[in-house]
């Protein structure tokens, strides 16, 4: 006799297997053409007078294509940006997108909520801090893109895709608004 936990595990494994089969069947129809691959670039900017800034990964998704959102849960897997640990800088938070994903609450293929970034430019950003003693303009960043690009003709995985990271300059900190006068005076 199986316990409830084991039944759930077997059920989850079967469901995952069926999703993988569906992805492979869909992807096998026709390959993604070279012009349908996203252009991925990366840079970092540092706030003037500071050792803090932003690591920015820009993904240009071709017309008629999409990638899965950073916030995608379950299958298909989300897009991920992997940054190797470094002695020269610290990643202060996880990456986030500058755009909200397109959401399908109950996708007919996957039977669940699916979140994607559709065609166009998406910036994936994470705050960083440079360790004292390091040149702000010459960081070595080991960054890899994990995800897949999909269109009506199929999907192409882009796992462990190295992305060169370039220094993009300094920026001025945001100006604080003038403090409101104390109304008690």
mmCIF file of C-alpha atoms in Angstrom:
data_model
loop_
_atom_site.group_PDB
_atom_site.id
_atom_site.type_symbol
_atom_site.label_atom_id
_atom_site.label_comp_id
_atom_site.label_asym_id
_atom_site.label_seq_id
_atom_site.Cartn_x
_atom_site.Cartn_y
_atom_site.Cartn_z
ATOM 1 C CA UNK A 1 0.000 0.000 0.000
ATOM 2 C CA UNK A 2 1.366 3.427 -0.983
ATOM 3 C CA UNK A 3 1.379 6.388 1.340
ATOM 4 C CA UNK A 4 -0.162 9.670 0.208
ATOM 5 C CA UNK A 5 3.286 11.233 -0.103
ATOM 6 C CA UNK A 6 4.492 8.452 -2.407
ATOM 7 C CA UNK A 7 1.333 8.679 -4.536
ATOM 8 C CA UNK A 8 1.870 12.385 -4.876
ATOM 9 C CA UNK A 9 5.504 11.834 -5.853
ATOM 10 C CA UNK A 10 4.566 9.294 -8.525
ATOM 11 C CA UNK A 11 1.794 11.567 -9.792
ATOM 12 C CA UNK A 12 4.170 14.547 -9.916
ATOM 13 C CA UNK A 13 6.792 12.479 -11.736
ATOM 14 C CA UNK A 14 4.254 11.310 -14.325
ATOM 15 C CA UNK A 15 2.979 14.857 -14.836
ATOM 16 C CA UNK A 16 6.556 16.152 -15.242
ATOM 17 C CA UNK A 17 7.327 13.344 -17.725
ATOM 18 C CA UNK A 18 4.241 14.243 -19.799
ATOM 19 C CA UNK A 19 5.248 17.923 -19.834
ATOM 20 C CA UNK A 20 8.757 17.015 -21.020
ATOM 21 C CA UNK A 21 7.284 14.762 -23.744
ATOM 22 C CA UNK A 22 4.978 17.610 -24.830
ATOM 23 C CA UNK A 23 7.909 20.047 -24.957
ATOM 24 C CA UNK A 24 10.039 17.624 -26.967
ATOM 25 C CA UNK A 25 7.196 16.868 -29.362
ATOM 26 C CA UNK A 26 6.504 20.569 -29.843
ATOM 27 C CA UNK A 27 10.188 21.429 -30.199
ATOM 28 C CA UNK A 28 10.710 18.606 -32.659
ATOM 29 C CA UNK A 29 8.305 20.021 -35.238
ATOM 30 C CA UNK A 30 10.752 22.566 -36.615
ATOM 31 C CA UNK A 31 13.951 23.997 -35.256
ATOM 32 C CA UNK A 32 14.306 27.581 -34.102
ATOM 33 C CA UNK A 33 16.082 29.516 -36.863
ATOM 34 C CA UNK A 34 19.212 31.544 -36.097
ATOM 35 C CA UNK A 35 17.287 34.796 -36.626
ATOM 36 C CA UNK A 36 14.855 33.681 -33.887
ATOM 37 C CA UNK A 37 17.564 33.519 -31.207
ATOM 38 C CA UNK A 38 17.557 36.343 -28.681
ATOM 39 C CA UNK A 39 20.448 38.785 -28.519
ATOM 40 C CA UNK A 40 21.805 38.745 -24.965
ATOM 41 C CA UNK A 41 24.212 41.368 -23.653
ATOM 42 C CA UNK A 42 25.288 42.509 -20.191
ATOM 43 C CA UNK A 43 26.810 45.543 -18.542
ATOM 44 C CA UNK A 44 27.240 47.158 -15.165
ATOM 45 C CA UNK A 45 26.908 50.767 -14.052
ATOM 46 C CA UNK A 46 28.188 52.370 -10.865
ATOM 47 C CA UNK A 47 26.594 55.249 -8.951
ATOM 48 C CA UNK A 48 28.881 58.320 -8.815
ATOM 49 C CA UNK A 49 30.628 58.627 -5.453
ATOM 50 C CA UNK A 50 29.654 55.090 -4.478
ATOM 51 C CA UNK A 51 30.782 51.505 -4.782
ATOM 52 C CA UNK A 52 27.225 50.369 -5.551
ATOM 53 C CA UNK A 53 25.529 49.964 -8.885
ATOM 54 C CA UNK A 54 23.586 47.657 -11.171
ATOM 55 C CA UNK A 55 24.400 44.526 -13.129
ATOM 56 C CA UNK A 56 22.117 44.590 -16.190
ATOM 57 C CA UNK A 57 21.387 41.727 -18.590
ATOM 58 C CA UNK A 58 19.521 42.853 -21.705
ATOM 59 C CA UNK A 59 17.601 40.261 -23.720
ATOM 60 C CA UNK A 60 16.236 41.239 -27.125
ATOM 61 C CA UNK A 61 13.533 38.685 -27.898
ATOM 62 C CA UNK A 62 12.791 38.390 -31.644
ATOM 63 C CA UNK A 63 9.345 38.990 -33.120
ATOM 64 C CA UNK A 64 7.027 36.033 -32.622
ATOM 65 C CA UNK A 65 9.174 34.545 -29.853
ATOM 66 C CA UNK A 66 9.212 34.510 -26.063
ATOM 67 C CA UNK A 67 11.357 33.440 -23.131
ATOM 68 C CA UNK A 68 10.026 32.295 -19.774
ATOM 69 C CA UNK A 69 9.952 34.840 -16.958
ATOM 70 C CA UNK A 70 12.302 34.877 -13.983
ATOM 71 C CA UNK A 71 9.197 34.337 -11.838
ATOM 72 C CA UNK A 72 7.938 31.282 -13.787
ATOM 73 C CA UNK A 73 7.215 28.358 -11.450
ATOM 74 C CA UNK A 74 7.127 24.661 -12.332
ATOM 75 C CA UNK A 75 7.445 23.514 -15.923
ATOM 76 C CA UNK A 76 8.599 24.979 -18.216
ATOM 77 C CA UNK A 77 11.494 26.203 -16.089
ATOM 78 C CA UNK A 78 12.136 29.922 -15.552
ATOM 79 C CA UNK A 79 14.887 31.956 -17.138
ATOM 80 C CA UNK A 80 17.839 32.235 -14.752
ATOM 81 C CA UNK A 81 20.918 34.403 -14.658
ATOM 82 C CA UNK A 82 23.838 32.701 -12.920
ATOM 83 C CA UNK A 83 26.678 34.844 -11.609
ATOM 84 C CA UNK A 84 29.709 33.059 -10.173
ATOM 85 C CA UNK A 85 30.877 34.165 -6.738
ATOM 86 C CA UNK A 86 33.533 36.847 -6.904
ATOM 87 C CA UNK A 87 36.078 38.435 -4.595
ATOM 88 C CA UNK A 88 35.684 41.779 -6.393
ATOM 89 C CA UNK A 89 31.942 42.415 -6.025
ATOM 90 C CA UNK A 90 28.838 41.178 -4.244
ATOM 91 C CA UNK A 91 25.436 40.567 -5.788
ATOM 92 C CA UNK A 92 23.098 42.236 -3.273
ATOM 93 C CA UNK A 93 19.769 40.779 -4.481
ATOM 94 C CA UNK A 94 18.387 38.396 -7.075
ATOM 95 C CA UNK A 95 17.739 39.584 -10.621
ATOM 96 C CA UNK A 96 14.407 41.220 -11.429
ATOM 97 C CA UNK A 97 12.858 42.402 -14.658
ATOM 98 C CA UNK A 98 12.087 45.952 -15.719
ATOM 99 C CA UNK A 99 8.832 44.671 -17.276
ATOM 100 C CA UNK A 100 5.940 42.622 -16.004
ATOM 101 C CA UNK A 101 5.651 39.229 -17.695
ATOM 102 C CA UNK A 102 2.802 38.185 -19.950
ATOM 103 C CA UNK A 103 0.681 35.773 -17.868
ATOM 104 C CA UNK A 104 -1.559 32.914 -18.982
ATOM 105 C CA UNK A 105 -3.376 31.700 -15.862
ATOM 106 C CA UNK A 106 -4.114 28.183 -17.140
ATOM 107 C CA UNK A 107 -1.933 27.360 -20.117
ATOM 108 C CA UNK A 108 -3.562 24.563 -22.191
ATOM 109 C CA UNK A 109 -0.222 22.818 -22.875
ATOM 110 C CA UNK A 110 1.204 22.921 -19.345
ATOM 111 C CA UNK A 111 -2.038 22.973 -17.354
ATOM 112 C CA UNK A 112 -0.739 25.704 -15.055
ATOM 113 C CA UNK A 113 0.115 29.398 -14.856
ATOM 114 C CA UNK A 114 2.806 30.364 -17.400
ATOM 115 C CA UNK A 115 4.732 33.651 -17.332
ATOM 116 C CA UNK A 116 6.712 34.845 -20.364
ATOM 117 C CA UNK A 117 8.550 37.858 -21.708
ATOM 118 C CA UNK A 118 7.315 38.456 -25.227
ATOM 119 C CA UNK A 119 9.170 39.969 -28.175
ATOM 120 C CA UNK A 120 11.118 43.145 -27.510
ATOM 121 C CA UNK A 121 13.802 44.271 -25.091
ATOM 122 C CA UNK A 122 13.813 43.123 -21.465
ATOM 123 C CA UNK A 123 16.326 44.285 -18.869
ATOM 124 C CA UNK A 124 17.092 41.909 -16.008
ATOM 125 C CA UNK A 125 18.724 43.850 -13.173
ATOM 126 C CA UNK A 126 20.496 43.074 -9.906
ATOM 127 C CA UNK A 127 22.129 45.528 -7.484
ATOM 128 C CA UNK A 128 25.850 45.024 -6.843
ATOM 129 C CA UNK A 129 28.503 46.425 -4.524
ATOM 130 C CA UNK A 130 32.178 46.596 -5.474
ATOM 131 C CA UNK A 131 34.628 45.425 -2.808
ATOM 132 C CA UNK A 132 37.098 48.137 -1.671
ATOM 133 C CA UNK A 133 40.420 48.095 -3.491
ATOM 134 C CA UNK A 134 38.991 46.987 -6.848
ATOM 135 C CA UNK A 135 38.919 49.091 -10.008
ATOM 136 C CA UNK A 136 35.312 50.135 -10.610
ATOM 137 C CA UNK A 137 35.834 50.050 -14.385
ATOM 138 C CA UNK A 138 37.461 46.620 -14.666
ATOM 139 C CA UNK A 139 35.319 43.971 -13.022
ATOM 140 C CA UNK A 140 35.516 40.416 -14.253
ATOM 141 C CA UNK A 141 32.029 38.970 -14.105
ATOM 142 C CA UNK A 142 31.393 35.288 -14.860
ATOM 143 C CA UNK A 143 27.749 35.406 -16.012
ATOM 144 C CA UNK A 144 25.715 32.685 -17.714
ATOM 145 C CA UNK A 145 22.195 32.763 -19.163
ATOM 146 C CA UNK A 146 19.919 29.756 -18.597
ATOM 147 C CA UNK A 147 16.606 29.524 -20.408
ATOM 148 C CA UNK A 148 14.981 28.840 -23.710
ATOM 149 C CA UNK A 149 13.528 30.805 -26.558
ATOM 150 C CA UNK A 150 10.260 29.561 -28.010
ATOM 151 C CA UNK A 151 8.105 30.355 -31.029
ATOM 152 C CA UNK A 152 5.266 28.617 -32.832
ATOM 153 C CA UNK A 153 7.873 26.434 -34.550
ATOM 154 C CA UNK A 154 9.497 25.112 -31.359
ATOM 155 C CA UNK A 155 11.877 25.876 -28.520
ATOM 156 C CA UNK A 156 15.642 26.110 -28.301
ATOM 157 C CA UNK A 157 17.439 25.744 -24.969
ATOM 158 C CA UNK A 158 20.097 28.290 -24.110
ATOM 159 C CA UNK A 159 21.751 26.711 -21.072
ATOM 160 C CA UNK A 160 25.092 27.871 -19.668
ATOM 161 C CA UNK A 161 25.338 30.542 -22.374
ATOM 162 C CA UNK A 162 28.247 32.776 -21.345
ATOM 163 C CA UNK A 163 27.552 36.498 -21.614
ATOM 164 C CA UNK A 164 30.328 39.091 -21.669
ATOM 165 C CA UNK A 165 29.798 41.892 -19.143
ATOM 166 C CA UNK A 166 31.054 45.396 -20.000
ATOM 167 C CA UNK A 167 31.451 48.551 -17.929
ATOM 168 C CA UNK A 168 28.737 51.033 -19.002
ATOM 169 C CA UNK A 169 29.796 54.076 -16.995
ATOM 170 C CA UNK A 170 28.741 56.029 -13.959
ATOM 171 C CA UNK A 171 25.359 57.533 -13.147
ATOM 172 C CA UNK A 172 24.210 60.225 -10.745
ATOM 173 C CA UNK A 173 22.267 59.104 -7.686
ATOM 174 C CA UNK A 174 18.565 59.928 -7.713
ATOM 175 C CA UNK A 175 17.846 63.344 -6.267
ATOM 176 C CA UNK A 176 15.932 63.292 -3.008
ATOM 177 C CA UNK A 177 12.751 65.274 -2.957
ATOM 178 C CA UNK A 178 12.802 68.299 -0.685
ATOM 179 C CA UNK A 179 11.686 67.254 2.781
ATOM 180 C CA UNK A 180 8.206 68.350 3.713
ATOM 181 C CA UNK A 181 8.129 71.162 6.274
ATOM 182 C CA UNK A 182 7.291 70.105 9.783
ATOM 183 C CA UNK A 183 3.676 71.212 10.195
ATOM 184 C CA UNK A 184 4.033 71.326 13.984
ATOM 185 C CA UNK A 185 6.182 74.499 13.819
#
